[in-house]
């Protein structure tokens, strides 16, 4: 990977992560100050005037948009669940970093349809302005931008945005100002912030964040796990918001609730109050586009004691949350019912 833009001034020079816990995510639209934030290479500090976005590669008319030119294009808004896939070095450990926000920006499929994309193009590479070493100072040279890719076929499913607004305001610097890629139904890692280039190509890049980490063993394709598949599509997941990870409640009926999502509508959420032995269906609101869905469950505890309470969702494609050993494995909280 070559460096394609000079190193920008940095607001923060190294890895930074802001994390919020599921029980804090009480609002349907997560306020900006509660949106988790990840940056592995630091936070670029770029003014709108100093920024531009190049669209290059297998395309008849390569273009560069200034900030003003991008904002002058037709704008769309879209509410989506926004999910971190977790620590790329511990891909089977759930971190429950999630939010649900409204993006505003330019429809990428629409934009590209006017630029003559070559038939041989299969992937879109997205480059962030940030580059350098990863948190362990390994693998990445000084030349390595944050680079991700998506299959061009994802455009057919709609709603891929070059976003410059978050919850109705200009993107904050930590969330990708001046603009970022948003690929709804894909994990957040694919949504390159501080976007400076989109390149149409006929292959996957060999960049660190694309093909070194963020690839899961594909046990369906090869039981030994040597064949990998990119961490793109969201897997089904649900979280409790109503109750903290460890909490005490009085010995009376309790309203459990939380959020569920997947790469398609969630079809059901089930709740277990005995550590996963028995499950009962929760109420689940219907899907609203690509946003998360609220579930509620009225629980009458049998009496005082400790309860291992879990929720799991199944999506309309029949995919269900695994019990363990996956980034989306079932969440378990410990509720003590007081005497
Ligand atoms: N340029 C760039 N884009 C990036 C990252 C990054 O470090 N650099 N982190 C990714 C990861 S791992 C996630 S989960 C999302 C987080 O977006 P947020 O910080 O706006 O919540 O941004 C993605 N885009
Ligand atoms: Mo992430």
Short mmCIF file of C-alpha atoms and ligand atoms in Angstrom, two decimals:
data_model
loop_
_atom_site.label_atom_id
_atom_site.label_comp_id
_atom_site.label_asym_id
_atom_site.label_seq_id
_atom_site.Cartn_x
_atom_site.Cartn_y
_atom_site.Cartn_z
CA UNK A 1 0.00 0.00 0.00
CA UNK A 2 1.29 3.40 -0.96
CA UNK A 3 0.69 6.58 0.91
CA UNK A 4 -1.79 8.54 -1.20
CA UNK A 5 -2.19 11.70 0.86
CA UNK A 6 0.16 13.63 3.12
CA UNK A 7 -0.09 13.03 6.84
CA UNK A 8 -2.79 15.42 8.08
CA UNK A 9 -2.57 17.33 11.36
CA UNK A 10 -3.82 15.03 14.11
CA UNK A 11 -6.26 15.81 16.91
CA UNK A 12 -5.16 12.63 18.66
CA UNK A 13 -2.06 10.82 17.52
CA UNK A 14 -2.68 7.26 18.59
CA UNK A 15 -5.32 4.66 19.21
CA UNK A 16 -8.41 5.87 21.03
CA UNK A 17 -11.61 4.07 21.91
CA UNK A 18 -14.72 5.46 23.60
CA UNK A 19 -16.94 2.72 24.92
CA UNK A 20 -20.47 2.82 26.35
CA UNK A 21 -22.30 -0.02 28.03
CA UNK A 22 -25.57 -1.53 26.76
CA UNK A 23 -27.55 -0.23 29.76
CA UNK A 24 -26.55 3.32 28.77
CA UNK A 25 -28.14 3.02 25.32
CA UNK A 26 -31.63 4.03 26.38
CA UNK A 27 -32.40 6.36 23.45
CA UNK A 28 -33.68 5.06 20.12
CA UNK A 29 -31.37 7.51 18.36
CA UNK A 30 -28.06 7.41 20.21
CA UNK A 31 -26.97 10.96 21.07
CA UNK A 32 -23.58 11.89 19.63
CA UNK A 33 -21.96 11.95 23.08
CA UNK A 34 -22.92 8.28 23.63
CA UNK A 35 -21.79 6.91 20.27
CA UNK A 36 -18.87 4.54 20.73
CA UNK A 37 -15.77 5.72 18.89
CA UNK A 38 -12.81 3.78 17.59
CA UNK A 39 -9.66 5.02 15.91
CA UNK A 40 -6.68 2.71 15.62
CA UNK A 41 -4.30 5.20 14.03
CA UNK A 42 -5.36 8.50 15.61
CA UNK A 43 -7.89 11.19 14.73
CA UNK A 44 -7.09 13.44 11.75
CA UNK A 45 -7.88 17.12 12.21
CA UNK A 46 -8.84 18.27 8.72
CA UNK A 47 -10.74 21.38 7.72
CA UNK A 48 -13.46 21.21 5.08
CA UNK A 49 -11.37 23.49 2.86
CA UNK A 50 -8.34 21.22 3.00
CA UNK A 51 -10.30 18.08 2.23
CA UNK A 52 -11.27 16.40 -1.01
CA UNK A 53 -12.52 12.99 -2.09
CA UNK A 54 -11.09 11.28 -5.18
CA UNK A 55 -12.96 8.52 -7.02
CA UNK A 56 -10.46 6.57 -9.10
CA UNK A 57 -9.65 3.18 -10.62
CA UNK A 58 -11.76 1.18 -13.06
CA UNK A 59 -13.98 4.05 -14.06
CA UNK A 60 -14.41 6.16 -17.24
CA UNK A 61 -14.48 9.52 -15.48
CA UNK A 62 -12.29 9.73 -12.36
CA UNK A 63 -13.34 12.75 -10.29
CA UNK A 64 -12.35 14.71 -7.23
CA UNK A 65 -15.02 16.38 -5.12
CA UNK A 66 -14.35 19.30 -2.83
CA UNK A 67 -16.40 19.53 0.36
CA UNK A 68 -18.68 22.15 -1.19
CA UNK A 69 -19.17 20.02 -4.31
CA UNK A 70 -20.09 16.98 -2.23
CA UNK A 71 -22.63 18.96 -0.21
CA UNK A 72 -24.18 20.30 -3.41
CA UNK A 73 -25.09 16.76 -4.58
CA UNK A 74 -28.54 15.32 -3.76
CA UNK A 75 -28.71 14.43 -0.07
CA UNK A 76 -30.32 11.44 1.62
CA UNK A 77 -30.81 10.64 5.28
CA UNK A 78 -30.91 7.16 6.75
CA UNK A 79 -31.28 5.64 10.21
CA UNK A 80 -29.06 2.61 10.81
CA UNK A 81 -27.70 0.49 13.58
CA UNK A 82 -23.92 1.05 13.77
CA UNK A 83 -21.94 -1.86 15.22
CA UNK A 84 -18.26 -2.42 15.94
CA UNK A 85 -17.16 -5.98 15.19
CA UNK A 86 -14.93 -5.90 18.29
CA UNK A 87 -11.22 -6.26 18.77
CA UNK A 88 -9.87 -7.64 15.47
CA UNK A 89 -7.30 -9.67 17.43
CA UNK A 90 -10.03 -11.28 19.55
CA UNK A 91 -12.77 -11.72 16.96
CA UNK A 92 -14.80 -14.18 19.07
CA UNK A 93 -15.10 -11.89 22.11
CA UNK A 94 -18.32 -9.83 22.16
CA UNK A 95 -17.78 -6.16 23.04
CA UNK A 96 -21.36 -4.90 22.48
CA UNK A 97 -20.19 -1.61 21.00
CA UNK A 98 -23.27 -0.40 19.22
CA UNK A 99 -25.37 2.65 18.50
CA UNK A 100 -28.30 3.60 16.28
CA UNK A 101 -27.95 6.88 14.47
CA UNK A 102 -29.08 8.97 11.54
CA UNK A 103 -26.67 9.60 8.70
CA UNK A 104 -26.96 12.25 5.99
CA UNK A 105 -24.98 12.16 2.77
CA UNK A 106 -24.72 11.21 -0.86
CA UNK A 107 -25.94 7.89 -2.28
CA UNK A 108 -22.83 6.14 -3.62
CA UNK A 109 -24.61 3.91 -6.16
CA UNK A 110 -26.31 6.98 -7.58
CA UNK A 111 -23.05 8.89 -7.78
CA UNK A 112 -21.16 6.04 -9.46
CA UNK A 113 -23.92 5.41 -11.98
CA UNK A 114 -22.97 8.68 -13.68
CA UNK A 115 -19.23 7.98 -13.77
CA UNK A 116 -19.05 4.91 -16.02
CA UNK A 117 -17.86 2.09 -13.79
CA UNK A 118 -15.99 -0.55 -15.77
CA UNK A 119 -17.56 -4.02 -15.93
CA UNK A 120 -14.36 -5.56 -14.57
CA UNK A 121 -14.70 -3.70 -11.24
CA UNK A 122 -15.58 -6.08 -8.40
CA UNK A 123 -14.50 -4.20 -5.26
CA UNK A 124 -14.46 -0.66 -3.91
CA UNK A 125 -11.49 0.25 -1.73
CA UNK A 126 -11.97 3.10 0.72
CA UNK A 127 -8.99 5.02 2.10
CA UNK A 128 -8.95 7.01 5.32
CA UNK A 129 -6.57 9.91 5.87
CA UNK A 130 -5.15 8.16 8.93
CA UNK A 131 -2.11 5.92 8.62
CA UNK A 132 0.78 4.51 10.58
CA UNK A 133 1.41 1.67 12.99
CA UNK A 134 -1.35 -0.32 14.65
CA UNK A 135 -1.64 -0.45 18.41
CA UNK A 136 1.16 -3.00 18.75
CA UNK A 137 3.39 -1.18 16.25
CA UNK A 138 3.48 -4.24 14.07
CA UNK A 139 2.88 -4.96 10.40
CA UNK A 140 1.91 -1.44 9.39
CA UNK A 141 4.57 0.76 7.92
CA UNK A 142 4.44 4.54 7.93
CA UNK A 143 2.88 4.27 4.48
CA UNK A 144 -0.18 2.24 5.40
CA UNK A 145 -3.46 4.11 5.33
CA UNK A 146 -6.57 2.76 6.97
CA UNK A 147 -8.01 0.91 3.96
CA UNK A 148 -11.13 -1.22 3.75
CA UNK A 149 -13.04 -2.80 0.90
CA UNK A 150 -16.56 -3.80 -0.06
CA UNK A 151 -17.84 -5.91 -2.93
CA UNK A 152 -19.35 -3.70 -5.61
CA UNK A 153 -22.39 -6.00 -5.58
CA UNK A 154 -23.31 -4.56 -2.15
CA UNK A 155 -24.43 -1.40 -3.99
CA UNK A 156 -27.38 -3.35 -5.46
CA UNK A 157 -28.86 -3.67 -1.96
CA UNK A 158 -28.95 0.14 -1.70
CA UNK A 159 -28.29 2.76 0.97
CA UNK A 160 -24.48 2.97 0.79
CA UNK A 161 -23.65 6.58 1.62
CA UNK A 162 -20.79 9.01 1.59
CA UNK A 163 -21.98 10.52 4.85
CA UNK A 164 -21.17 14.01 6.07
CA UNK A 165 -23.92 14.37 8.68
CA UNK A 166 -24.57 12.51 11.92
CA UNK A 167 -27.88 12.98 13.74
CA UNK A 168 -28.66 16.04 11.64
CA UNK A 169 -25.39 17.90 12.32
CA UNK A 170 -22.02 17.90 10.50
CA UNK A 171 -20.02 14.77 11.34
CA UNK A 172 -17.91 15.25 14.44
CA UNK A 173 -14.14 14.99 13.98
CA UNK A 174 -13.94 11.76 15.93
CA UNK A 175 -16.68 10.18 13.84
CA UNK A 176 -15.04 10.95 10.49
CA UNK A 177 -15.32 14.63 9.53
CA UNK A 178 -15.38 15.78 6.75
CA UNK A 179 -16.91 12.57 5.32
CA UNK A 180 -17.01 8.82 5.78
CA UNK A 181 -18.35 5.75 4.11
CA UNK A 182 -21.52 4.16 5.53
CA UNK A 183 -22.37 0.63 4.47
CA UNK A 184 -25.56 -0.26 6.34
CA UNK A 185 -25.85 -3.90 7.45
CA UNK A 186 -22.04 -4.16 7.44
CA UNK A 187 -19.88 -3.88 10.56
CA UNK A 188 -18.63 -0.40 11.40
CA UNK A 189 -15.04 -1.29 10.63
CA UNK A 190 -15.91 -1.22 6.91
CA UNK A 191 -17.22 2.33 7.19
CA UNK A 192 -14.01 4.24 6.60
CA UNK A 193 -13.82 7.58 8.40
CA UNK A 194 -11.89 10.63 7.19
CA UNK A 195 -12.51 9.26 3.71
CA UNK A 196 -10.11 10.59 1.06
CA UNK A 197 -10.32 8.09 -1.80
CA UNK A 198 -12.67 5.50 -3.25
CA UNK A 199 -10.97 3.22 -5.74
CA UNK A 200 -12.78 0.77 -8.04
CA UNK A 201 -10.72 -2.37 -8.51
CA UNK A 202 -10.94 -6.02 -9.52
CA UNK A 203 -9.59 -7.55 -6.29
CA UNK A 204 -9.30 -7.24 -2.51
CA UNK A 205 -6.47 -5.05 -1.15
CA UNK A 206 -3.61 -6.60 0.82
CA UNK A 207 -3.81 -3.91 3.49
CA UNK A 208 -3.55 -4.71 7.20
CA UNK A 209 -7.10 -3.77 8.21
CA UNK A 210 -8.61 -5.61 5.26
CA UNK A 211 -6.96 -8.94 4.64
CA UNK A 212 -4.63 -9.43 7.64
CA UNK A 213 -7.14 -8.81 10.41
CA UNK A 214 -10.95 -8.63 10.06
CA UNK A 215 -11.19 -12.02 8.34
CA UNK A 216 -12.99 -14.89 10.06
CA UNK A 217 -12.35 -18.59 9.47
CA UNK A 218 -15.02 -19.88 7.11
CA UNK A 219 -15.73 -23.29 8.62
CA UNK A 220 -18.45 -23.97 6.06
CA UNK A 221 -15.93 -23.63 3.24
CA UNK A 222 -13.14 -25.46 5.06
CA UNK A 223 -13.46 -27.22 8.46
CA UNK A 224 -9.77 -26.59 9.24
CA UNK A 225 -10.48 -22.84 9.22
CA UNK A 226 -7.76 -21.97 6.73
CA UNK A 227 -10.16 -20.29 4.32
CA UNK A 228 -11.36 -16.95 5.63
CA UNK A 229 -14.23 -14.62 4.87
CA UNK A 230 -14.24 -10.86 5.37
CA UNK A 231 -15.98 -9.34 8.40
CA UNK A 232 -18.63 -7.55 6.35
CA UNK A 233 -22.27 -8.46 7.08
CA UNK A 234 -23.72 -7.98 10.54
CA UNK A 235 -24.63 -11.10 12.47
CA UNK A 236 -27.84 -11.19 14.56
CA UNK A 237 -27.46 -9.79 18.07
CA UNK A 238 -29.52 -8.47 20.96
CA UNK A 239 -28.69 -6.61 24.18
CA UNK A 240 -30.47 -5.78 27.39
CA UNK A 241 -30.73 -2.07 28.09
CA UNK A 242 -33.17 -2.14 31.01
CA UNK A 243 -30.76 -3.85 33.40
CA UNK A 244 -27.04 -3.63 34.06
CA UNK A 245 -24.70 -6.57 33.73
CA UNK A 246 -24.98 -7.21 37.49
CA UNK A 247 -27.91 -5.73 39.36
CA UNK A 248 -30.40 -6.22 42.15
CA UNK A 249 -34.15 -5.79 41.83
CA UNK A 250 -37.07 -6.06 44.25
CA UNK A 251 -39.09 -9.26 44.32
CA UNK A 252 -41.83 -8.14 41.96
CA UNK A 253 -42.60 -8.09 38.22
CA UNK A 254 -39.88 -6.51 36.06
CA UNK A 255 -39.94 -5.05 32.56
CA UNK A 256 -36.90 -6.28 30.62
CA UNK A 257 -36.15 -4.51 27.36
CA UNK A 258 -33.40 -3.98 24.87
CA UNK A 259 -32.42 -3.73 21.21
CA UNK A 260 -32.01 -6.34 18.47
CA UNK A 261 -30.54 -6.16 14.98
CA UNK A 262 -28.97 -8.15 12.16
CA UNK A 263 -28.07 -7.64 8.49
CA UNK A 264 -31.79 -7.97 7.77
CA UNK A 265 -34.85 -7.54 10.02
CA UNK A 266 -34.84 -9.41 13.32
CA UNK A 267 -37.77 -11.81 13.36
CA UNK A 268 -37.88 -12.79 17.01
CA UNK A 269 -36.19 -12.24 20.34
CA UNK A 270 -36.35 -14.83 23.09
CA UNK A 271 -35.52 -14.39 26.77
CA UNK A 272 -34.24 -17.00 29.20
CA UNK A 273 -34.13 -16.47 32.97
CA UNK A 274 -32.42 -19.81 33.73
CA UNK A 275 -29.09 -19.48 31.94
CA UNK A 276 -30.37 -20.62 28.55
CA UNK A 277 -32.25 -23.82 29.46
CA UNK A 278 -35.71 -22.48 28.62
CA UNK A 279 -36.58 -19.63 26.28
CA UNK A 280 -39.72 -17.54 25.93
CA UNK A 281 -40.64 -15.18 23.17
CA UNK A 282 -40.36 -11.45 23.88
CA UNK A 283 -42.44 -8.77 22.15
CA UNK A 284 -40.50 -7.36 19.24
CA UNK A 285 -41.42 -4.22 17.35
CA UNK A 286 -41.54 -4.52 13.55
CA UNK A 287 -38.44 -3.62 11.57
CA UNK A 288 -37.94 -0.01 10.54
CA UNK A 289 -35.53 -0.15 7.61
CA UNK A 290 -32.00 -0.76 8.83
CA UNK A 291 -32.47 0.56 12.38
CA UNK A 292 -32.34 -1.54 15.55
CA UNK A 293 -35.62 -2.98 16.93
CA UNK A 294 -36.86 -2.74 20.50
CA UNK A 295 -37.93 -5.85 22.40
CA UNK A 296 -39.77 -6.05 25.70
CA UNK A 297 -40.40 -8.90 28.09
CA UNK A 298 -42.45 -8.91 31.26
CA UNK A 299 -40.85 -11.13 33.89
CA UNK A 300 -42.43 -12.36 37.13
CA UNK A 301 -39.53 -13.80 39.13
CA UNK A 302 -40.35 -17.01 40.97
CA UNK A 303 -38.78 -15.67 44.13
CA UNK A 304 -35.58 -14.31 45.62
CA UNK A 305 -32.29 -15.58 44.21
CA UNK A 306 -29.75 -15.12 41.45
CA UNK A 307 -30.92 -15.38 37.85
CA UNK A 308 -28.75 -15.74 34.74
CA UNK A 309 -30.87 -13.77 32.28
CA UNK A 310 -30.20 -13.96 28.55
CA UNK A 311 -31.63 -12.70 25.27
CA UNK A 312 -31.14 -14.02 21.78
CA UNK A 313 -32.46 -13.01 18.40
CA UNK A 314 -33.19 -14.79 15.16
CA UNK A 315 -33.35 -12.84 11.91
CA UNK A 316 -35.71 -13.26 8.96
CA UNK A 317 -33.08 -15.35 7.17
CA UNK A 318 -33.21 -17.88 10.03
CA UNK A 319 -29.81 -17.02 11.46
CA UNK A 320 -29.75 -17.20 15.25
CA UNK A 321 -27.29 -15.89 17.86
CA UNK A 322 -24.80 -18.55 18.99
CA UNK A 323 -24.49 -19.42 22.69
CA UNK A 324 -20.78 -18.65 22.88
CA UNK A 325 -17.48 -18.20 21.07
CA UNK A 326 -18.63 -15.52 18.63
CA UNK A 327 -18.63 -11.72 18.50
CA UNK A 328 -22.43 -11.88 18.56
CA UNK A 329 -22.81 -14.64 21.15
CA UNK A 330 -25.71 -14.43 23.56
CA UNK A 331 -25.48 -11.78 26.29
CA UNK A 332 -25.95 -12.94 29.85
CA UNK A 333 -26.70 -10.65 32.78
CA UNK A 334 -26.89 -11.57 36.43
CA UNK A 335 -30.01 -10.30 38.20
CA UNK A 336 -30.36 -10.80 41.93
CA UNK A 337 -33.96 -10.76 43.10
CA UNK A 338 -33.96 -9.45 46.64
CA UNK A 339 -35.80 -11.20 49.46
N1 LIG B 1 -10.19 5.88 8.79
C1 LIG B 1 -10.68 5.07 9.75
N2 LIG B 1 -11.93 4.64 9.64
C2 LIG B 1 -12.45 3.81 10.58
C3 LIG B 1 -11.67 3.39 11.69
C4 LIG B 1 -10.35 3.87 11.79
O1 LIG B 1 -9.60 3.56 12.74
N3 LIG B 1 -9.88 4.71 10.79
N4 LIG B 1 -12.25 2.54 12.63
C5 LIG B 1 -13.34 1.69 12.12
C6 LIG B 1 -14.01 0.91 13.13
S1 LIG B 1 -13.20 -0.47 13.71
C7 LIG B 1 -15.30 1.18 13.51
S2 LIG B 1 -16.15 0.14 14.54
C8 LIG B 1 -15.99 2.41 13.07
C9 LIG B 1 -16.42 3.22 14.27
O2 LIG B 1 -17.08 4.40 13.89
P1 LIG B 1 -17.33 5.53 14.99
O3 LIG B 1 -16.03 5.79 15.69
O4 LIG B 1 -17.86 6.70 14.24
O5 LIG B 1 -18.36 4.96 15.94
O6 LIG B 1 -15.18 3.20 12.23
C10 LIG B 1 -14.37 2.49 11.34
N5 LIG B 1 -13.74 3.41 10.43
MO1 LIG B 2 -14.64 -1.58 15.16
#
